[in-house]
XYZ file of C-alpha atoms in Angstrom:
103
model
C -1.018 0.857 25.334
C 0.977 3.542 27.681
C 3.138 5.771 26.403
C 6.419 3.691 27.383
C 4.800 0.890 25.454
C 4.488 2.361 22.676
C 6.623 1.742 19.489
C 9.078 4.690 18.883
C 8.718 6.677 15.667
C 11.802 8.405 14.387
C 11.128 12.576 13.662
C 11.024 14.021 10.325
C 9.494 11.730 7.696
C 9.190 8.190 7.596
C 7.315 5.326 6.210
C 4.932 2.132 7.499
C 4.663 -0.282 5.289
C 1.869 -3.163 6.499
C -0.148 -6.326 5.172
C -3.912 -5.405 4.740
C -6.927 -7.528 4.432
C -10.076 -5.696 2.310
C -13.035 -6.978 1.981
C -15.540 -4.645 -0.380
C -19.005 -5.054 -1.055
C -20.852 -3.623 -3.992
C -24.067 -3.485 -5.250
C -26.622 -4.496 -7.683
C -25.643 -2.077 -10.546
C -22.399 -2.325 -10.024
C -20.142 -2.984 -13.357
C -16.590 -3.181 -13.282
C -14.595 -1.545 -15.740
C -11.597 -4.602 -15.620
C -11.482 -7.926 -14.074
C -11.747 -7.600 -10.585
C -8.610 -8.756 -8.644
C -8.300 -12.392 -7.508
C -9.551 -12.629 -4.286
C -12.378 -14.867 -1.960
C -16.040 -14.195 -2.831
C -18.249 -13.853 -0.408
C -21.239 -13.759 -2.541
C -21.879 -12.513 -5.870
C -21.623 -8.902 -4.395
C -18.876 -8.485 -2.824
C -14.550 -9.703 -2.768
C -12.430 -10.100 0.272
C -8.544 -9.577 -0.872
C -4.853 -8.979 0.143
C -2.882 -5.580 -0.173
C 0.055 -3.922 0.739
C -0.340 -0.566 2.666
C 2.391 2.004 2.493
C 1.786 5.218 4.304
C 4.526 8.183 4.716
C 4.427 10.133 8.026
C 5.969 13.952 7.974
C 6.543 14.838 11.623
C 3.352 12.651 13.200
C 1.337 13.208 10.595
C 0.654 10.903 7.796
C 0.798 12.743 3.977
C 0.280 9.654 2.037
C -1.003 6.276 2.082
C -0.984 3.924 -0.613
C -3.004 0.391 -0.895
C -1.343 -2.399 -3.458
C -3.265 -5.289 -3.905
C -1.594 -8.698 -3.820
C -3.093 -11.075 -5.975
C -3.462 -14.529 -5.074
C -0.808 -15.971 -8.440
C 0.893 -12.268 -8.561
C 3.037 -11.905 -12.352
C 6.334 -10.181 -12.201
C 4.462 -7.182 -13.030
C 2.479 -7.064 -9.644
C 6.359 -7.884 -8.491
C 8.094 -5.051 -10.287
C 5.029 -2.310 -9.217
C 5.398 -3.644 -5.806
C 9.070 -3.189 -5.998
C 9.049 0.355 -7.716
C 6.291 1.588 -4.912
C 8.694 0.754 -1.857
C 11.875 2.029 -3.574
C 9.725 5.732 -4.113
C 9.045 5.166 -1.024
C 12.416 4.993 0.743
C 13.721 7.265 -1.347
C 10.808 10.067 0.185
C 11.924 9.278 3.640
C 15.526 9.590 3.117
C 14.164 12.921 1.341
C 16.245 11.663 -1.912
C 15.217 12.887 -5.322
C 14.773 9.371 -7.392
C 17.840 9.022 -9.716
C 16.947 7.500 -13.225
C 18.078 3.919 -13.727
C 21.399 3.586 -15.474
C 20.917 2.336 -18.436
């Protein structure tokens, strides 16, 4: 991709938000700690699975990145997470403290 093909990225801060596909492999002594997410089995060692990817830029360079996985049935908890994630967010590239929710 040249230069004029490439997408154009505002200055200051700003945020990518992009559909992700994982797949992670573990080994014999692995134990989980809590269910692990839904998701397509490979084998018995390892889970292919869905997430959301938000990453904040500050002037080119990226400060933060954060992976949400998306399960395959997601509750209106996964929802509201997902939902509270993008506002924070916006909110850091508008550079806008969060405001508490009126009550």
């Amino acid at each position: 991709m040249s230069e004029e093909d490439a997408p154009i990225r505002p200055a200051g801060r700003w945020v990518s938000v992009r559909l992700q596909h994982r797949h992670v492999s573990f080994d014999d002594v692995f134990e989980a700690d809590e269910p692990l997410p839904d998701g397509d089995c490979a084998d018995d060692a390892s889970v292919s699975y869905s997430g959301i990817v938000i990453t904040g830029y500050d002037h080119g360079e990226k400060v933060s990145e954060q992976w949400i996985p998306l399960g395959v049935d997601p509750s209106e908890a996964d929802d509201e997470r997902l939902i509270e994630q993008l506002r924070e967010a916006l909110l850091w590239q508008a550079e806008r403290p969060p405001r508490p929710a009126a009550e």
